[in-house]
Coordinates of C-alpha atoms and ligand atoms in Angstrom, one line a residue:
M1127 CA 33.9 -50.2 175.2
S1128 CA 33.8 -53.6 176.9
P1129 CA 31.8 -54.0 180.2
L1130 CA 33.8 -53.9 183.4
P1131 CA 35.4 -57.2 184.4
R1132 CA 33.2 -58.9 187.0
S1133 CA 34.4 -62.4 187.2
A1134 CA 37.5 -64.0 188.8
P1135 CA 38.9 -65.1 185.4
A1136 CA 38.6 -61.5 184.2
V1137 CA 40.6 -60.3 187.2
R1138 CA 43.1 -63.0 186.6
R1139 CA 43.5 -61.8 183.0
L1140 CA 43.9 -58.3 184.4
M1141 CA 46.7 -59.6 186.7
G1142 CA 48.6 -61.0 183.7
G1143 CA 47.5 -64.6 183.9
Q1144 CA 48.6 -65.2 187.5
T1145 CA 46.2 -66.2 190.2
P1146 CA 46.1 -63.3 192.7
P1147 CA 46.3 -63.9 196.5
P1148 CA 42.8 -64.4 197.9
L1149 CA 42.9 -61.3 200.0
L1150 CA 43.8 -59.1 197.0
L1151 CA 41.1 -60.8 195.0
L1152 CA 38.5 -59.9 197.7
L1153 CA 39.7 -56.3 197.8
L1154 CA 39.5 -56.0 194.0
L1155 CA 36.0 -57.4 193.9
L1156 CA 35.0 -55.0 196.6
C1157 CA 36.5 -52.0 194.9
I1158 CA 35.0 -52.7 191.4
P1159 CA 31.7 -50.8 191.4
A1160 CA 28.5 -52.7 191.0
A1161 CA 28.1 -52.5 187.3
Q1162 CA 25.0 -54.5 186.9
G1163 CA 22.7 -53.1 184.2
D1164 CA 25.1 -50.3 183.1
C1165 CA 25.5 -49.5 179.4
S1166 CA 28.8 -48.6 177.7
L1167 CA 29.2 -45.4 175.6
P1168 CA 26.2 -44.8 173.3
P1169 CA 26.7 -46.0 169.7
D1170 CA 27.9 -43.9 166.9
V1171 CA 25.2 -42.5 164.6
P1172 CA 26.3 -41.0 161.2
N1173 CA 26.3 -37.2 161.1
A1174 CA 25.2 -36.9 164.7
Q1175 CA 26.8 -36.4 168.1
P1176 CA 25.3 -37.8 171.4
D1177 CA 24.6 -35.3 174.1
L1178 CA 26.2 -37.0 177.1
R1179 CA 25.2 -34.3 179.5
G1180 CA 28.5 -34.9 181.4
L1181 CA 27.5 -38.4 182.4
A1182 CA 30.4 -40.8 183.1
S1183 CA 28.2 -43.9 183.5
F1184 CA 24.9 -44.9 181.9
P1185 CA 22.7 -46.9 184.2
E1186 CA 19.6 -48.7 183.2
Q1187 CA 16.8 -46.5 181.7
T1188 CA 19.2 -43.7 180.8
T1189 CA 18.2 -41.9 177.6
I1190 CA 20.8 -40.2 175.4
T1191 CA 19.7 -37.8 172.6
Y1192 CA 21.7 -37.0 169.6
K1193 CA 22.2 -33.7 167.7
C1194 CA 22.7 -33.6 164.0
N1195 CA 26.0 -32.1 162.7
K1196 CA 26.1 -28.8 161.0
G1197 CA 24.5 -28.9 157.5
F1198 CA 22.3 -31.9 158.6
V1199 CA 18.8 -31.9 159.9
K1200 CA 16.7 -34.4 161.8
V1201 CA 14.3 -36.3 159.4
P1202 CA 10.9 -35.7 160.9
G1203 CA 9.3 -38.8 162.5
M1204 CA 12.6 -40.6 163.1
A1205 CA 14.0 -41.4 166.6
D1206 CA 17.0 -39.3 167.7
S1207 CA 17.7 -41.0 171.0
V1208 CA 18.7 -44.3 172.6
L1209 CA 17.7 -46.0 175.8
C1210 CA 19.8 -48.2 178.1
L1211 CA 17.9 -51.4 178.7
N1212 CA 19.3 -54.8 180.0
D1213 CA 22.9 -53.7 179.5
K1214 CA 22.3 -52.6 175.9
W1215 CA 21.4 -49.5 174.1
S1216 CA 18.2 -49.5 172.0
E1217 CA 18.6 -49.5 168.2
V1218 CA 18.7 -46.1 166.4
A1219 CA 18.6 -45.6 162.6
E1220 CA 20.5 -42.9 160.8
F1221 CA 18.2 -40.0 161.3
C1222 CA 20.3 -36.9 160.2
N1223 CA 20.2 -36.0 156.5
R1224 CA 21.4 -33.2 154.4
S1225 CA 18.9 -30.4 154.0
C1226 CA 18.5 -27.1 152.3
D1227 CA 18.3 -24.1 154.6
V1228 CA 15.0 -22.4 155.3
P1229 CA 13.6 -21.3 151.9
T1230 CA 14.7 -18.0 150.4
R1231 CA 12.8 -14.9 151.7
L1232 CA 11.2 -13.0 148.8
H1233 CA 10.0 -9.4 149.0
F1234 CA 7.1 -10.1 146.7
A1235 CA 5.9 -13.5 148.0
S1236 CA 5.8 -15.4 151.3
L1237 CA 6.1 -19.1 151.9
K1238 CA 2.8 -21.0 152.0
K1239 CA 1.8 -21.7 155.6
S1240 CA 2.1 -25.5 155.3
Y1241 CA 5.9 -25.1 154.9
S1242 CA 6.5 -22.4 157.5
K1243 CA 7.1 -24.8 160.4
Q1244 CA 9.2 -27.2 158.4
N1245 CA 13.0 -27.3 158.6
Y1246 CA 13.9 -30.5 156.8
F1247 CA 14.1 -29.9 153.0
P1248 CA 15.9 -32.8 151.3
E1249 CA 17.3 -32.7 147.8
G1250 CA 14.5 -32.4 145.2
F1251 CA 12.0 -31.0 147.7
T1252 CA 9.8 -28.2 146.4
V1253 CA 8.1 -25.4 148.4
E1254 CA 5.4 -23.1 147.2
Y1255 CA 4.9 -19.4 147.7
E1256 CA 1.9 -17.0 147.6
C1257 CA 2.0 -13.3 146.6
R1258 CA 2.3 -10.7 149.3
K1259 CA -0.3 -7.9 149.7
G1260 CA 0.0 -5.4 146.9
Y1261 CA 1.2 -8.0 144.4
K1262 CA -0.6 -10.3 141.9
R1263 CA 0.5 -13.6 140.5
D1264 CA 2.2 -13.8 137.1
L1265 CA 0.8 -17.1 135.9
T1266 CA 3.5 -17.5 133.2
L1267 CA 6.1 -18.1 135.9
S1268 CA 6.5 -20.8 138.5
E1269 CA 5.8 -20.0 142.2
K1270 CA 7.9 -23.0 143.4
L1271 CA 11.4 -23.4 144.5
T1272 CA 13.3 -26.6 144.6
C1273 CA 16.1 -27.8 146.9
L1274 CA 19.0 -28.5 144.4
Q1275 CA 21.6 -31.2 144.5
N1276 CA 24.1 -28.9 146.1
F1277 CA 21.5 -28.1 148.9
T1278 CA 20.8 -24.6 147.7
W1279 CA 17.4 -23.4 146.5
S1280 CA 16.6 -22.8 142.9
K1281 CA 16.6 -19.2 141.7
P1282 CA 13.2 -17.6 142.1
D1283 CA 11.5 -15.9 139.1
E1284 CA 9.6 -12.8 139.9
F1285 CA 6.3 -14.6 139.8
C1286 CA 4.4 -11.9 141.6
K1287 CA 4.2 -8.4 140.2
K1288 CA 3.1 -5.1 141.8
K1289 CA -0.5 -4.3 141.4
Q1290 CA -1.4 -0.9 139.8
C1291 CA -3.6 1.8 141.4
P1292 CA -6.2 3.4 139.2
T1293 CA -5.1 6.3 137.0
P1294 CA -5.6 9.4 139.1
G1295 CA -7.3 11.4 136.3
E1296 CA -7.0 15.1 135.6
L1297 CA -6.5 17.7 138.3
K1298 CA -8.6 20.7 137.1
N1299 CA -6.5 23.9 137.2
G1300 CA -3.6 21.9 138.4
H1301 CA -1.1 19.1 137.6
V1302 CA -0.6 15.6 138.8
N1303 CA 3.1 14.7 138.8
I1304 CA 3.6 10.9 138.3
T1305 CA 7.3 10.6 139.3
T1306 CA 7.7 6.8 138.7
D1307 CA 4.6 4.9 138.0
L1308 CA 1.2 4.1 139.5
L1309 CA 2.3 0.8 141.0
F1310 CA 2.0 -0.4 144.6
G1311 CA 4.2 1.8 146.8
A1312 CA 4.5 4.7 144.3
S1313 CA 3.7 8.3 145.2
I1314 CA 2.2 11.0 143.0
F1315 CA 2.4 14.8 143.7
F1316 CA -0.2 17.5 143.1
S1317 CA 0.2 21.2 142.3
C1318 CA -2.1 23.9 141.2
N1319 CA -1.8 26.4 138.4
A1320 CA -0.9 30.1 139.1
G1321 CA -3.9 31.9 140.6
Y1322 CA -5.2 28.7 142.2
R1323 CA -4.8 27.5 145.7
L1324 CA -4.4 23.8 146.6
V1325 CA -7.0 22.5 149.1
G1326 CA -6.3 19.0 150.2
A1327 CA -3.4 16.6 150.1
T1328 CA -0.2 17.6 148.1
S1329 CA 0.6 13.9 147.5
S1330 CA -0.9 10.4 147.5
Y1331 CA 0.7 6.9 147.6
C1332 CA -0.5 3.6 146.3
F1333 CA -1.0 1.2 149.2
A1334 CA -2.5 -2.3 149.7
I1335 CA -5.8 -2.7 151.4
A1336 CA -7.6 -6.0 151.7
N1337 CA -7.1 -7.7 148.3
D1338 CA -6.5 -4.6 146.3
V1339 CA -4.5 -1.4 146.1
E1340 CA -5.7 2.1 146.3
W1341 CA -4.6 5.8 146.7
S1342 CA -4.0 7.0 150.2
D1343 CA -5.5 10.5 149.4
P1344 CA -8.0 11.7 146.8
L1345 CA -7.1 14.5 144.3
P1346 CA -7.1 17.9 145.9
D1347 CA -9.1 20.9 144.8
C1348 CA -7.4 23.8 143.0
Q1349 CA -9.5 26.8 144.1
E1350 CA -9.4 30.1 142.4
I1351 CA -7.8 32.7 144.6
S1352 CA -10.6 35.3 145.6
P1353 CA -10.8 38.7 143.6
T1354 CA -9.4 41.0 146.2
V1355 CA -6.5 38.7 146.7
K1356 CA -6.3 38.0 143.0
A1357 CA -5.9 41.7 142.2
I1358 CA -2.7 41.7 144.3
A1359 CA -2.0 38.2 143.0
N1360 CA -2.0 39.4 139.5
D1361 CA 1.7 40.2 139.5
V1362 CA 2.7 38.7 142.9
E1363 CA 1.2 35.2 142.3
W1364 CA 2.3 33.8 145.6
S1365 CA 1.1 34.6 149.1
D1366 CA 4.6 34.7 150.4
P1367 CA 7.7 36.0 148.6
L1368 CA 10.2 33.4 147.5
P1369 CA 12.9 33.0 150.1
E1370 CA 16.2 34.8 149.4
C1371 CA 19.5 33.0 149.4
Q1372 CA 22.1 35.6 150.6
E1373 CA 25.8 35.2 150.5
I1374 CA 27.2 34.4 153.9
S1375 CA 28.9 37.6 155.3
P1376 CA 32.7 37.7 154.8
T1377 CA 33.4 37.8 158.5
V1378 CA 31.5 34.5 159.0
K1379 CA 33.1 33.0 155.9
A1380 CA 36.5 34.0 157.2
I1381 CA 36.3 31.6 160.1
P1382 CA 38.8 29.0 159.1
A1383 CA 37.8 25.4 159.0
V1384 CA 41.1 24.4 160.4
E1385 CA 43.5 26.0 162.8
K1386 CA 45.4 28.7 161.1
P1387 CA 48.3 30.8 162.3
I1388 CA 47.3 34.4 163.3
T1389 CA 49.9 36.9 162.1
V1390 CA 50.4 39.9 164.2
N1391 CA 52.3 42.8 162.8
F1392 CA 53.8 45.3 165.1
P1393 CA 54.3 48.7 163.5
A1394 CA 58.0 49.7 163.4
T1395 CA 57.1 53.3 164.3
K1396 CA 56.2 52.5 167.8
Y1397 CA 59.4 50.6 168.7
P1398 CA 62.0 52.0 166.3
A1399 CA 64.9 50.1 167.9
I1400 CA 63.5 46.7 166.9
P1401 CA 63.9 45.3 163.4
R1402 CA 60.4 44.7 162.0
A1403 CA 58.9 42.1 164.3
T1404 CA 56.6 39.7 162.5
T1405 CA 55.5 37.1 165.0
S1406 CA 53.2 34.1 164.4
F1407 CA 50.9 32.7 167.0
H1408 CA 48.8 29.7 167.0
S1409 CA 45.4 30.1 168.7
S1410 CA 45.4 27.2 171.1
T1411 CA 42.0 25.6 170.2
S1412 CA 39.1 26.4 167.9
K1413 CA 37.0 26.9 171.1
N1414 CA 39.0 30.0 171.8
R1415 CA 38.0 31.6 168.6
G1416 CA 35.9 34.7 169.2
N1417 CA 36.8 34.6 172.9
P1418 CA 38.2 38.1 173.6
S1419 CA 40.7 36.8 176.2
S1420 CA 42.5 34.8 173.5
G1421 CA 43.3 38.0 171.7
M1422 CA 44.6 39.5 174.9
R1423 CA 46.8 36.5 175.5
I1424 CA 48.3 36.9 172.1
M1425 CA 49.0 40.6 172.8
S1426 CA 50.7 39.9 176.2
S1427 CA 53.0 37.2 174.8
G1428 CA 53.8 39.5 171.9
T1429 CA 54.8 42.2 174.4
M1430 CA 57.0 39.8 176.2
L1431 CA 58.8 39.1 172.9
L1432 CA 59.2 42.8 172.3
I1433 CA 60.7 43.4 175.7
A1434 CA 63.1 40.6 175.1
G1435 CA 64.0 42.1 171.7
R1436 CA 64.5 45.5 173.2
A1437 CA 66.8 44.1 175.9
C1438 CA 68.8 42.3 173.2
V1439 CA 69.2 45.6 171.2
T1440 CA 70.3 47.5 174.3
L1441 CA 72.9 44.8 175.0
T1442 CA 74.2 45.0 171.5
V1443 CA 74.5 48.8 171.6
L1444 CA 76.3 48.5 175.0
L1445 CA 78.7 45.9 173.5
M1446 CA 79.4 48.1 170.5
V1447 CA 80.1 51.1 172.7
L1448 CA 82.5 49.0 174.8
V1449 CA 84.3 47.7 171.7
T1450 CA 84.6 51.3 170.4
I1451 CA 86.0 52.5 173.7
G1452 CA 88.4 49.5 173.8
Ligands
NAG908 C1 18.3 -38.7 153.0 O1 18.4 -37.9 151.8 C2 18.5 -38.7 150.6 C3 18.6 -37.7 149.4 O2 19.5 -36.7 149.7 C4 17.3 -39.6 150.5 O3 17.5 -40.4 149.3 C5 17.2 -40.4 151.7 O4 16.0 -41.2 151.6 C6 17.1 -39.6 152.9 N1 17.1 -40.4 154.1 C7 16.1 -40.3 155.0 C8 16.2 -41.1 156.2 O5 15.1 -39.7 154.8
NAG909 C1 24.2 -25.0 143.2 O1 23.7 -25.5 141.9 C2 23.1 -24.6 141.0 C3 22.6 -25.4 139.8 O2 23.4 -26.4 139.5 C4 24.1 -23.5 140.7 O3 23.4 -22.6 139.8 C5 24.5 -22.8 142.0 O4 25.5 -21.8 141.7 C6 25.1 -23.8 142.9 N1 25.4 -23.1 144.2 C7 26.5 -23.3 144.9 C8 26.6 -22.5 146.1 O5 27.4 -24.1 144.5
NAG910 C1 7.7 16.1 139.1 O1 8.4 15.9 140.3 C2 9.8 15.8 140.1 C3 10.4 15.4 141.4 O2 9.7 15.9 142.5 C4 10.4 17.0 139.5 O3 11.7 16.9 139.3 C5 9.7 17.3 138.2 O4 10.1 18.5 137.7 C6 8.1 17.4 138.4 N1 7.5 17.5 137.1 C7 6.5 18.4 136.9 C8 5.9 18.4 135.5 O5 6.0 19.1 137.8

């Protein structure tokens, strides 16, 4: 962008080379804003866009800050803005560079503090991790990740392994059930032999405390059930009987999961004139199930049909009689 024309020759150029009448020249000069000290549009910076804040002009001392394009990050310590001074913008170097994303989050390790506030990770940059609580370092594997050429992080090895809790030992007159392992996060379950009662926790889990791992609960006691109780316990064994699983009663089972037509049969003996009336009804909604009024509704509409049927038969008989007479 060139600065606004301020001199008479510039105005003459504007008018197509002709000398404008003096009055028009005066008017033009008055109408052109005082552009002294204004800067033009801020310069282009690679991989960045200026934040113009909606400004149309850039007077002396205006500061314009740039934002890096997506996938680019500001290089720390480099200027990211320009200042309008004496008609000119200050110099700005290329300050946006490609960067890896924030380093991969690992369940077994966390990024060392010194990198946690950083967001610029150029190609070849390495970051270090430290093991999380409950994990210990596997020194045979590297704890570093590198920002690769394609700006992704190198694949992490599992350089921290779960710590193991001490072996729980034997549970006298009982059993320790190790379902998975004794590693950080694992649970173990306790049970007592027949004739013994468990006093204490029924399970324990391996958790991290300070720089170590330990069991949440100690082994329980398996206490001998007392003689009087034992006498009964001899063939009963348990204080409470086992729960019984009974078949759901047929009436409960019979409740259909989906709407089902209800078939109502009307005995032929009661209304001999009608050919066996088998009528199907749909119960309106499942909410009506078990509601006595719904059954009554079915009955009344059935009766209506019967009356209609009876009238029809009467008419037929009447017609037949008329035909016979005729
Ligand atoms: C931008 O990154 C490249 C490597 O990708 C590096 O060589 C260059 O020095 C970086 N530029 C700045 C300004 O840090
Ligand atoms: C980036 O490069 C690495 C190593 O060259 C490769 O394993 C990985 O798949 C690449 N990732 C993408 C997203 O291209
Ligand atoms: C241990 O616990 C698991 C799961 O709770 C169970 O399947 C298994 O039978 C138990 N083993 C013993 C020896 O109690």
